[in-house]
Coordinates of C-alpha atoms (C1' of nucleotides) in Angstrom, one line a residue:
Chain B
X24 CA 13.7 2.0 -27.2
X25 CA 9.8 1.8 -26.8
X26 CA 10.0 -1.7 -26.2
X27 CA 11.7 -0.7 -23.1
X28 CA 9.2 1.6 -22.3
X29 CA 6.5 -1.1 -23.4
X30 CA 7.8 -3.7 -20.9
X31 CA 7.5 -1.1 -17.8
X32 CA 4.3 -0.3 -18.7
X33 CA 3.0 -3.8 -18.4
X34 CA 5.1 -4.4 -15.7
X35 CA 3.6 -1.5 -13.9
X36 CA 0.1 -3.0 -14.9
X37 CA 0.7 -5.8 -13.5
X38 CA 1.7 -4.0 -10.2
X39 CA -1.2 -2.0 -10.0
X40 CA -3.4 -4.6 -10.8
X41 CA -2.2 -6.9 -8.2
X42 CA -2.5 -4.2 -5.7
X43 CA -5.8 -2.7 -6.1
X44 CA -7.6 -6.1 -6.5
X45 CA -5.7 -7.4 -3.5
X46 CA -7.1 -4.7 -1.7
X47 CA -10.3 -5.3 -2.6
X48 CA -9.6 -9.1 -1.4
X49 CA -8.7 -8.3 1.6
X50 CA -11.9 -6.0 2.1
X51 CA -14.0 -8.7 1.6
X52 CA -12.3 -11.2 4.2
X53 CA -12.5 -7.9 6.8
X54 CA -9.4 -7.5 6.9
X55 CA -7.0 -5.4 5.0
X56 CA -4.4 -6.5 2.5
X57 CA -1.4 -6.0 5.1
X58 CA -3.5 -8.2 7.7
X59 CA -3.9 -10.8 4.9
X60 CA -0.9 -11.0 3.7
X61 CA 0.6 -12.0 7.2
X62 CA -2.4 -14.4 7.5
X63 CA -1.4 -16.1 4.3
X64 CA 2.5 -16.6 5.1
X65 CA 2.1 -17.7 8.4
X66 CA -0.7 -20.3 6.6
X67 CA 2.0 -21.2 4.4
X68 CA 5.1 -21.4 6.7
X69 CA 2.9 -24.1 9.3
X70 CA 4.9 -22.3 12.2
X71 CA 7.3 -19.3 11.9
X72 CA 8.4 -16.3 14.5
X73 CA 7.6 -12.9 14.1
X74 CA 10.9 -11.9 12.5
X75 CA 10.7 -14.1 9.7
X76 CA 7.1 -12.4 8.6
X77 CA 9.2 -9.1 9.3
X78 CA 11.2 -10.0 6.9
X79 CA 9.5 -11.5 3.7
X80 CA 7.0 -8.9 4.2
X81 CA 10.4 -6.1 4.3
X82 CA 9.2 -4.2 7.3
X83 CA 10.0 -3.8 10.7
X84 CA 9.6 -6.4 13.7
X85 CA 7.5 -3.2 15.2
X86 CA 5.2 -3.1 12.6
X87 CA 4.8 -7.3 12.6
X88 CA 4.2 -6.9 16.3
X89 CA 1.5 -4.4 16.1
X90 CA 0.0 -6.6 13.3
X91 CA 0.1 -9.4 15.0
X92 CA -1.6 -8.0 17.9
X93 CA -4.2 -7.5 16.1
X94 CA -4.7 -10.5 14.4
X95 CA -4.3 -12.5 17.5
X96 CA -7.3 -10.4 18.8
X97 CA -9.1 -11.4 16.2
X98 CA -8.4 -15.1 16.8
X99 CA -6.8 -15.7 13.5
X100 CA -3.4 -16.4 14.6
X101 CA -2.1 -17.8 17.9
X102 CA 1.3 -16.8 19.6
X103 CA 3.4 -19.2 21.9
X104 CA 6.9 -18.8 23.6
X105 CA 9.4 -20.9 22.0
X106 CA 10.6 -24.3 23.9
X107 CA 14.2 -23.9 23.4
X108 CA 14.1 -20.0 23.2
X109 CA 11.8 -18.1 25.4
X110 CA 12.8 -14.7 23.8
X111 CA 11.0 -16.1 20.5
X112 CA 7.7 -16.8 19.9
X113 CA 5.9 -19.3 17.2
X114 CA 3.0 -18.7 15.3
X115 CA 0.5 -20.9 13.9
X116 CA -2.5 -20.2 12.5
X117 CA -5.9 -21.3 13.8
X118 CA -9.0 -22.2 12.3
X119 CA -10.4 -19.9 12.1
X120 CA -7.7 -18.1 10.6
X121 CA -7.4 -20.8 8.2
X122 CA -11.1 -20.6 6.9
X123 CA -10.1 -16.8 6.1
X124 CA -7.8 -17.6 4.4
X125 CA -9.6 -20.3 2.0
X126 CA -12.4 -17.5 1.9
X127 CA -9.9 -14.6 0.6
X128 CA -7.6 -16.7 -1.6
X129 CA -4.3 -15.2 -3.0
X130 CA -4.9 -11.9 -5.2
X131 CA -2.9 -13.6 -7.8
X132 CA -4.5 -16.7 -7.7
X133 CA -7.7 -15.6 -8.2
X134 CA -7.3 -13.6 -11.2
X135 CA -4.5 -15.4 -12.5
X136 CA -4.8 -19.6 -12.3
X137 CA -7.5 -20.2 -14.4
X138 CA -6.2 -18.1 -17.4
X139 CA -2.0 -19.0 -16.9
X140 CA -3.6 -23.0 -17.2
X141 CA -5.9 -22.5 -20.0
X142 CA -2.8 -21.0 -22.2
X143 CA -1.2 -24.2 -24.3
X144 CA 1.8 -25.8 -22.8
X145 CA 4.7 -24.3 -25.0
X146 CA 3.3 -20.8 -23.9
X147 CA 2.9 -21.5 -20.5
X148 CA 6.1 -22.3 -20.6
X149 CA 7.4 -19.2 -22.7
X150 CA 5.5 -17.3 -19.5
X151 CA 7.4 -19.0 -16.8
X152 CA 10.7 -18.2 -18.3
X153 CA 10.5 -14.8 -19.1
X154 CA 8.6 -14.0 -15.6
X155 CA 11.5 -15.7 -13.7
X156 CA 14.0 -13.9 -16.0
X157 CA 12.6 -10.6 -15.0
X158 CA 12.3 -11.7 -11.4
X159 CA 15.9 -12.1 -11.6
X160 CA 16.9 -8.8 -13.2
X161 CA 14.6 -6.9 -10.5
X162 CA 15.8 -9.0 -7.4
X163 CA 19.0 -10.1 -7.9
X164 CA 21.0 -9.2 -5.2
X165 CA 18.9 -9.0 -2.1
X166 CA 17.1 -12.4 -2.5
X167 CA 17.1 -12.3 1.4
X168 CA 16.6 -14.7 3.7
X169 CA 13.5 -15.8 2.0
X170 CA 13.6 -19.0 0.6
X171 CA 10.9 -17.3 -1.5
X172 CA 7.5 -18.0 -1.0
X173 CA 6.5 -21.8 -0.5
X174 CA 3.3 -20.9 -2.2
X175 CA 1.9 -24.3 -3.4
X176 CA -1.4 -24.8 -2.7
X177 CA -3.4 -23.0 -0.2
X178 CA -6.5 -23.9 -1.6
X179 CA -6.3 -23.1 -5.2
X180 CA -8.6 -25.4 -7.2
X181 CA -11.0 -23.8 -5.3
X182 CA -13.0 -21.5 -7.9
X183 CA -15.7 -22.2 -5.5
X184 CA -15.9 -20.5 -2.2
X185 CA -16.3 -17.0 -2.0
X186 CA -19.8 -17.1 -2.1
X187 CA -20.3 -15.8 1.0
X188 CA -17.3 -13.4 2.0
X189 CA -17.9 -13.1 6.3
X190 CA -17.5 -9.3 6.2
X191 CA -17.7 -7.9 9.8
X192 CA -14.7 -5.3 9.1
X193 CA -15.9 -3.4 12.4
X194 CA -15.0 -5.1 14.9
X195 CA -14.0 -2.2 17.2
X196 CA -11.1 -4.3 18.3
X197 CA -8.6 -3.2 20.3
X198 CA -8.1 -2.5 24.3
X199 CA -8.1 -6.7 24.3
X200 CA -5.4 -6.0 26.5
X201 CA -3.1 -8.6 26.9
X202 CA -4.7 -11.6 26.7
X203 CA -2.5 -14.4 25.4
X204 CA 0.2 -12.4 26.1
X205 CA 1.9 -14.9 27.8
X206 CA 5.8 -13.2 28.6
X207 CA 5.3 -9.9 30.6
X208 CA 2.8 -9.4 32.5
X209 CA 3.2 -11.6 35.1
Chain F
X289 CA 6.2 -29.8 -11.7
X290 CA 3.2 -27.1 -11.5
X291 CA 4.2 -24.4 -14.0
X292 CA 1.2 -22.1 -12.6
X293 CA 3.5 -22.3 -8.9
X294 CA 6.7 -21.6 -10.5
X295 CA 5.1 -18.5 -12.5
X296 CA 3.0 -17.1 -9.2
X297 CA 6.7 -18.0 -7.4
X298 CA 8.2 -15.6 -9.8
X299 CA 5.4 -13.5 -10.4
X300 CA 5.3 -12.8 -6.4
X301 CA 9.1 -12.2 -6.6
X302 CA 8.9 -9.7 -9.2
X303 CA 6.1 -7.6 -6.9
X304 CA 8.1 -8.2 -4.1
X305 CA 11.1 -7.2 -5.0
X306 CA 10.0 -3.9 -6.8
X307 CA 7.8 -2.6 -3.9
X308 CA 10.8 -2.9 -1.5
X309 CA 12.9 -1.2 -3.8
X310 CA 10.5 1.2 -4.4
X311 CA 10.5 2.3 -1.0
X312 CA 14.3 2.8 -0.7
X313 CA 13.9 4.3 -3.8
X314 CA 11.6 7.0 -2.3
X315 CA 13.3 7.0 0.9
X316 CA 17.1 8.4 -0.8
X317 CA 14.3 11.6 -2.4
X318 CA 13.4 12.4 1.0
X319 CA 9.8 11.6 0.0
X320 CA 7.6 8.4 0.7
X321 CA 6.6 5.6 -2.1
X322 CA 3.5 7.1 -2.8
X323 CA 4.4 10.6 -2.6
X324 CA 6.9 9.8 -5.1
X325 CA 4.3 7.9 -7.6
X326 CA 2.4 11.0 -7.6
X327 CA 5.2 13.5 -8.5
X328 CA 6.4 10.8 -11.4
X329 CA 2.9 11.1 -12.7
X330 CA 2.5 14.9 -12.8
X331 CA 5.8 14.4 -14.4
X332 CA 5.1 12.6 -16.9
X333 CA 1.7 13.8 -18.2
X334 CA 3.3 17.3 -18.0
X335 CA -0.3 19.0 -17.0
X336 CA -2.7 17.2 -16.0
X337 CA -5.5 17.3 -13.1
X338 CA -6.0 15.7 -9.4
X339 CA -8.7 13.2 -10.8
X340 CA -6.5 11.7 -13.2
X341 CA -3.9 11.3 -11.0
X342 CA -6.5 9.4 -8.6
X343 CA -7.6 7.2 -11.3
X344 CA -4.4 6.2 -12.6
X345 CA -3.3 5.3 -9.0
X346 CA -6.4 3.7 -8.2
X347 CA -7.1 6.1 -4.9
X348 CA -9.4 8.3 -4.0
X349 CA -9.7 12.0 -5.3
X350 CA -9.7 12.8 -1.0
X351 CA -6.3 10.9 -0.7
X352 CA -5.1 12.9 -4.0
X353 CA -5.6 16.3 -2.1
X354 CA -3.5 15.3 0.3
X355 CA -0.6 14.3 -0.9
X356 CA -1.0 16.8 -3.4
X357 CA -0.9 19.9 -1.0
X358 CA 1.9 18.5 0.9
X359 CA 3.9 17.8 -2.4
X360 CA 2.9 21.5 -3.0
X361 CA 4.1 22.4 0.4
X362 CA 7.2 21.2 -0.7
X363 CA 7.8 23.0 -3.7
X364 CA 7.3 20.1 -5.8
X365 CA 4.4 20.6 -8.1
X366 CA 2.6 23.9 -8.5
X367 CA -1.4 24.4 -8.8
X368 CA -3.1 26.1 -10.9
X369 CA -6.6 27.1 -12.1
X370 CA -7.5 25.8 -14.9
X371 CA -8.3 29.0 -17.9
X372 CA -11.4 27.0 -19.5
X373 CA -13.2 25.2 -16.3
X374 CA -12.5 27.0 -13.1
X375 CA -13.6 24.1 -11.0
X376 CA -10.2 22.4 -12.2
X377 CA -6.6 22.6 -11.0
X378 CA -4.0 21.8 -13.3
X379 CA -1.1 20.4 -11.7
X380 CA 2.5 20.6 -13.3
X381 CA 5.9 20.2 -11.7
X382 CA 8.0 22.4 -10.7
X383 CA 12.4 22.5 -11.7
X384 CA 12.4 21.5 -7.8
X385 CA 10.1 18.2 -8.5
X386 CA 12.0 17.6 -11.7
X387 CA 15.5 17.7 -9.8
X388 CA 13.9 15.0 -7.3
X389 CA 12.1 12.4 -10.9
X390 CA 15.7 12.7 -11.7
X391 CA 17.5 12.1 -9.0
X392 CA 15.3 9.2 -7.4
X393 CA 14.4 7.1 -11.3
X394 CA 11.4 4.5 -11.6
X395 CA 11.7 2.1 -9.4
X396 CA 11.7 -0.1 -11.9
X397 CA 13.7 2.1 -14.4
X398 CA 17.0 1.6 -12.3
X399 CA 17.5 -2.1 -12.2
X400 CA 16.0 -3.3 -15.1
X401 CA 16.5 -1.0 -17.6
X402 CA 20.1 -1.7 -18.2
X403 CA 19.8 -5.3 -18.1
X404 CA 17.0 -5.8 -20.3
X405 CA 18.4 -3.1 -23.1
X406 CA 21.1 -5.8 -22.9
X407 CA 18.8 -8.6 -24.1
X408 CA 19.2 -9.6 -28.2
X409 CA 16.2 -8.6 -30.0
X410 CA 13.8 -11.2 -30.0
X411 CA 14.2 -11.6 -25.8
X412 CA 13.4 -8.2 -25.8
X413 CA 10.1 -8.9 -27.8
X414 CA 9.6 -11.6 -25.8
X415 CA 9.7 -10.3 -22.1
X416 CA 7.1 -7.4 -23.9
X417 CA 4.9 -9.7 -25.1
X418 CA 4.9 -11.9 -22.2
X419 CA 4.0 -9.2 -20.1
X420 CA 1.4 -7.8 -21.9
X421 CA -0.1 -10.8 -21.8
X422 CA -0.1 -11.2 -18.1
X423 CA -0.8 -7.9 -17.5
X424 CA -4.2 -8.2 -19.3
X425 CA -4.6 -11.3 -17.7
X426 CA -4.5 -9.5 -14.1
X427 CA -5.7 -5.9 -15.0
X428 CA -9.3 -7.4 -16.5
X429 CA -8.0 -5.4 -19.9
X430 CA -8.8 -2.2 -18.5
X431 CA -7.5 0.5 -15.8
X432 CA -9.7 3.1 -15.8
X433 CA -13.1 3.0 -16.2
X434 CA -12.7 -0.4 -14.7
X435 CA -15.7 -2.3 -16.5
X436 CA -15.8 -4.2 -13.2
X437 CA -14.8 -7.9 -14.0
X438 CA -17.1 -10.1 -13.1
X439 CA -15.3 -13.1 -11.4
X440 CA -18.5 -12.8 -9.2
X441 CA -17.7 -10.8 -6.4
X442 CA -17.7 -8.1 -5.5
X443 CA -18.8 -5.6 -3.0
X444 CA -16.5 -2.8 -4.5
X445 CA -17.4 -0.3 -4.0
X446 CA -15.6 1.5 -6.2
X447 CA -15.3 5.1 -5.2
X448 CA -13.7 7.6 -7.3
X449 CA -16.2 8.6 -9.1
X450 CA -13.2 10.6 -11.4
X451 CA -14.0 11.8 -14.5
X452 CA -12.3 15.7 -15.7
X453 CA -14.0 18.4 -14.5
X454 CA -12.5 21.1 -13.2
X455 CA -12.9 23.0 -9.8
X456 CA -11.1 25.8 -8.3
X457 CA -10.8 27.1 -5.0
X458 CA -8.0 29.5 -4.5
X459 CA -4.6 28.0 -5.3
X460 CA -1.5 29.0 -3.1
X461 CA -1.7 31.2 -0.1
X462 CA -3.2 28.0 1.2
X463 CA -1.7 25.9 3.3
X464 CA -1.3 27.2 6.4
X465 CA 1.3 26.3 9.2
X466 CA 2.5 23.2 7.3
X467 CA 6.3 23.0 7.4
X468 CA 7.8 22.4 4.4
X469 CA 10.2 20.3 5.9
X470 CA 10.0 17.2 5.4
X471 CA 11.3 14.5 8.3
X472 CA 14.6 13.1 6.8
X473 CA 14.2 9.7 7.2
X474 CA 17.9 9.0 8.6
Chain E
dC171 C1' 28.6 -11.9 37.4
dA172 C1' 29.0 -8.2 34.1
dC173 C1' 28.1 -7.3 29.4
dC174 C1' 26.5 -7.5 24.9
dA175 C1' 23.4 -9.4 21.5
dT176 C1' 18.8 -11.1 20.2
dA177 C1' 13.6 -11.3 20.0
dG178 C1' 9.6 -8.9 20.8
dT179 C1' 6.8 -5.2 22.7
dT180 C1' 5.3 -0.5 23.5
dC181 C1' 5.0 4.3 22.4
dA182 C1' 4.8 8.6 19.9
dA183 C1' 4.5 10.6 15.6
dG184 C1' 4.0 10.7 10.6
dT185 C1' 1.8 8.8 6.3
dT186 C1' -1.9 6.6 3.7
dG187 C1' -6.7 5.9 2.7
dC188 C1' -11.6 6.8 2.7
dA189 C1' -16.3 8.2 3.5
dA190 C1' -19.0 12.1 4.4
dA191 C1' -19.7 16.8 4.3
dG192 C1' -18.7 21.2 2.3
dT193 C1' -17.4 24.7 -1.5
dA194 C1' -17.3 26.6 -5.9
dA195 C1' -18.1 26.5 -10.8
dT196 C1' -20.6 24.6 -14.7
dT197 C1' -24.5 22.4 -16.9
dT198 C1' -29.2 20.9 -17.1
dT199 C1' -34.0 21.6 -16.6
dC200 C1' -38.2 23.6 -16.5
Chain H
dG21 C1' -33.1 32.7 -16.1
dA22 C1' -33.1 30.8 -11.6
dA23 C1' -33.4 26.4 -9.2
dA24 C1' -31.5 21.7 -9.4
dA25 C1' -28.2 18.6 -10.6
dT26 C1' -23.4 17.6 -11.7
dT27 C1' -18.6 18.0 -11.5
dA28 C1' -14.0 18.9 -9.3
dC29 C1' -11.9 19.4 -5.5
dT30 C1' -10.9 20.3 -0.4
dT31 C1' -11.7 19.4 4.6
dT32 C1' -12.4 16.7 8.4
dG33 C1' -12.6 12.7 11.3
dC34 C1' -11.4 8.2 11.8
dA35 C1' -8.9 3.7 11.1
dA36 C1' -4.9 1.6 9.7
dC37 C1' 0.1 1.1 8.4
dT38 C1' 5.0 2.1 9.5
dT39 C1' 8.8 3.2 11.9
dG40 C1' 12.5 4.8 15.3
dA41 C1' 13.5 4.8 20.0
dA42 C1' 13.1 3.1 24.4
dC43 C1' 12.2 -1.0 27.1
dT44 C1' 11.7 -6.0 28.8
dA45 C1' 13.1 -10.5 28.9
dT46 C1' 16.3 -14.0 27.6
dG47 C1' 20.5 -16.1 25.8
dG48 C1' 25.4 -16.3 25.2
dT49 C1' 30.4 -14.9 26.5
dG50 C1' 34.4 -14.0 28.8

DNA sequence: CACCATAGTTCAAGTTGCAAAGTAATTTTC
DNA sequence: GAAAATTACTTTGCAACTTGAACTATGGTG
């Protein structure tokens, strides 16, 4: 069965790759991949609550709250109790979160969107069919509340861009205290 | 509609859904994701030194050493001096370590395996040679040794400067306090 | 109102990751 | 053949990620 063993391979590839270039990404932007990868799903979802980055993202509402924290420190996201539910809170992206985002485009995207359309059409489609057949056989099961990920655009036709990646990862951050915490405190 | 979206859309879901199952994966072995990656490595190469392992994961040789002493604190892998270059350790796994590659499979091995052994023939080839293909799309055709790839960017510092040498440094007897318990992850 | 559930936050502790500095062995150079 | 450079690895200090547990505030029920 090598072709068994020849398909985990390049899946694993394809893992890896993914991972260490979306590292290196996020780097650029100043922020690390975890920090970017919230960025880009609140871009996507418009407005969305903690809970439903927590899950896409398959970790803790802890960990989203510690994450956002920070990002809201950094002015990239904003947070805002909910009109009809006060315990909830929305999040939206601001600007300047959204430049970041057009700056550090998807890992994927990058590497991946100029070579997937220059493949002829009856192999672009052979790609998207067996891709979403092995999506299937890994997730099936636990598709999860996600309605998957709305993906779309967020600025891919760039190609351009990037020239000038606003590295300032030091930021010593922190200790901004509250600050646009707008439910305790009081 | 956009073919590139629906093959990112199921590209995304395939990374998605093996890194969360990767994780409960490591979790049942009592070990964490990445802890687990290095002891299927060492596993599978049978010998082989701390620098390799770094390059094929992508880290440093510093993050290496530490998960490798803790694995060894657990009775995992075993260190060794290597006969022909003394500045080399050569790492192999112990019945221990084996027991736990058993017990906790790929995380890809588990759920795909069966299902796509179930494919006819020529899916089979198929899936393979789809994902080679993307896989050399994403991985720049090269893992190690990473020829950089252009795409204009990058600051990347690379880091790992990895190549086979050996080193010593007294194996065992090491590791002082150190419990080789490890938390239990309820 | 008492009670439980939900949404988020905070805290303590463990893990990962890296650069920089250090150690030891090997190879190169003069 | 000893200093100098290289290689392999370990340590250390720091920043970040992650989570369970405990806590706050709010919403819903009976």
């Amino acid at each position: 069965m090598d072709r068994t063993d020849d398909s985990l391979i390049a899946l694993r590839r394809i893992l890896r790759a993914t991972e260490l270039y979306g590292r290196d990404l996020a780097r650029d932007a100043g922020l690390t991949a975890v920090q970017l990868r919230v960025l880009q799903i609140v871009a996507e979802r418009g407005s969305c609550h903690p809970s439903d980055v927590a899950s896409q993202m398959g970790v803790s509402q802890a960990t989203i709250s510690v994450l956002i924290k920070k990002l809201v420190s950094y002015g990239l996201i904003a947070r805002q109790i909910s009109a009809t539910d006060r315990r909830q809170v929305d999040l939206s992206i601001t600007s300047a979160g959204r430049e970041k985002v057009a700056v550090a485009p998807d890992a994927l995207q990058q590497k991946y969107v100029a070579q997937f359309e220059g493949l002829p059409e009856w192999e672009q489609a052979m790609v998207v069919s067996v891709l979403e057949r092995v999506a299937g056989m890994l997730d099936a099961g636990d598709i999860d509340a996600a309605p998957v990920l709305a993906v779309g655009e967020i600025t891919r036709h760039n190609g351009a861009g990037q020239g000038a990646p606003t590295s300032e990862r030091e930021r010593s951050a922190d200790v901004p205290e509250d600050q646009a915490d707008q439910r305790k405190a009081s």
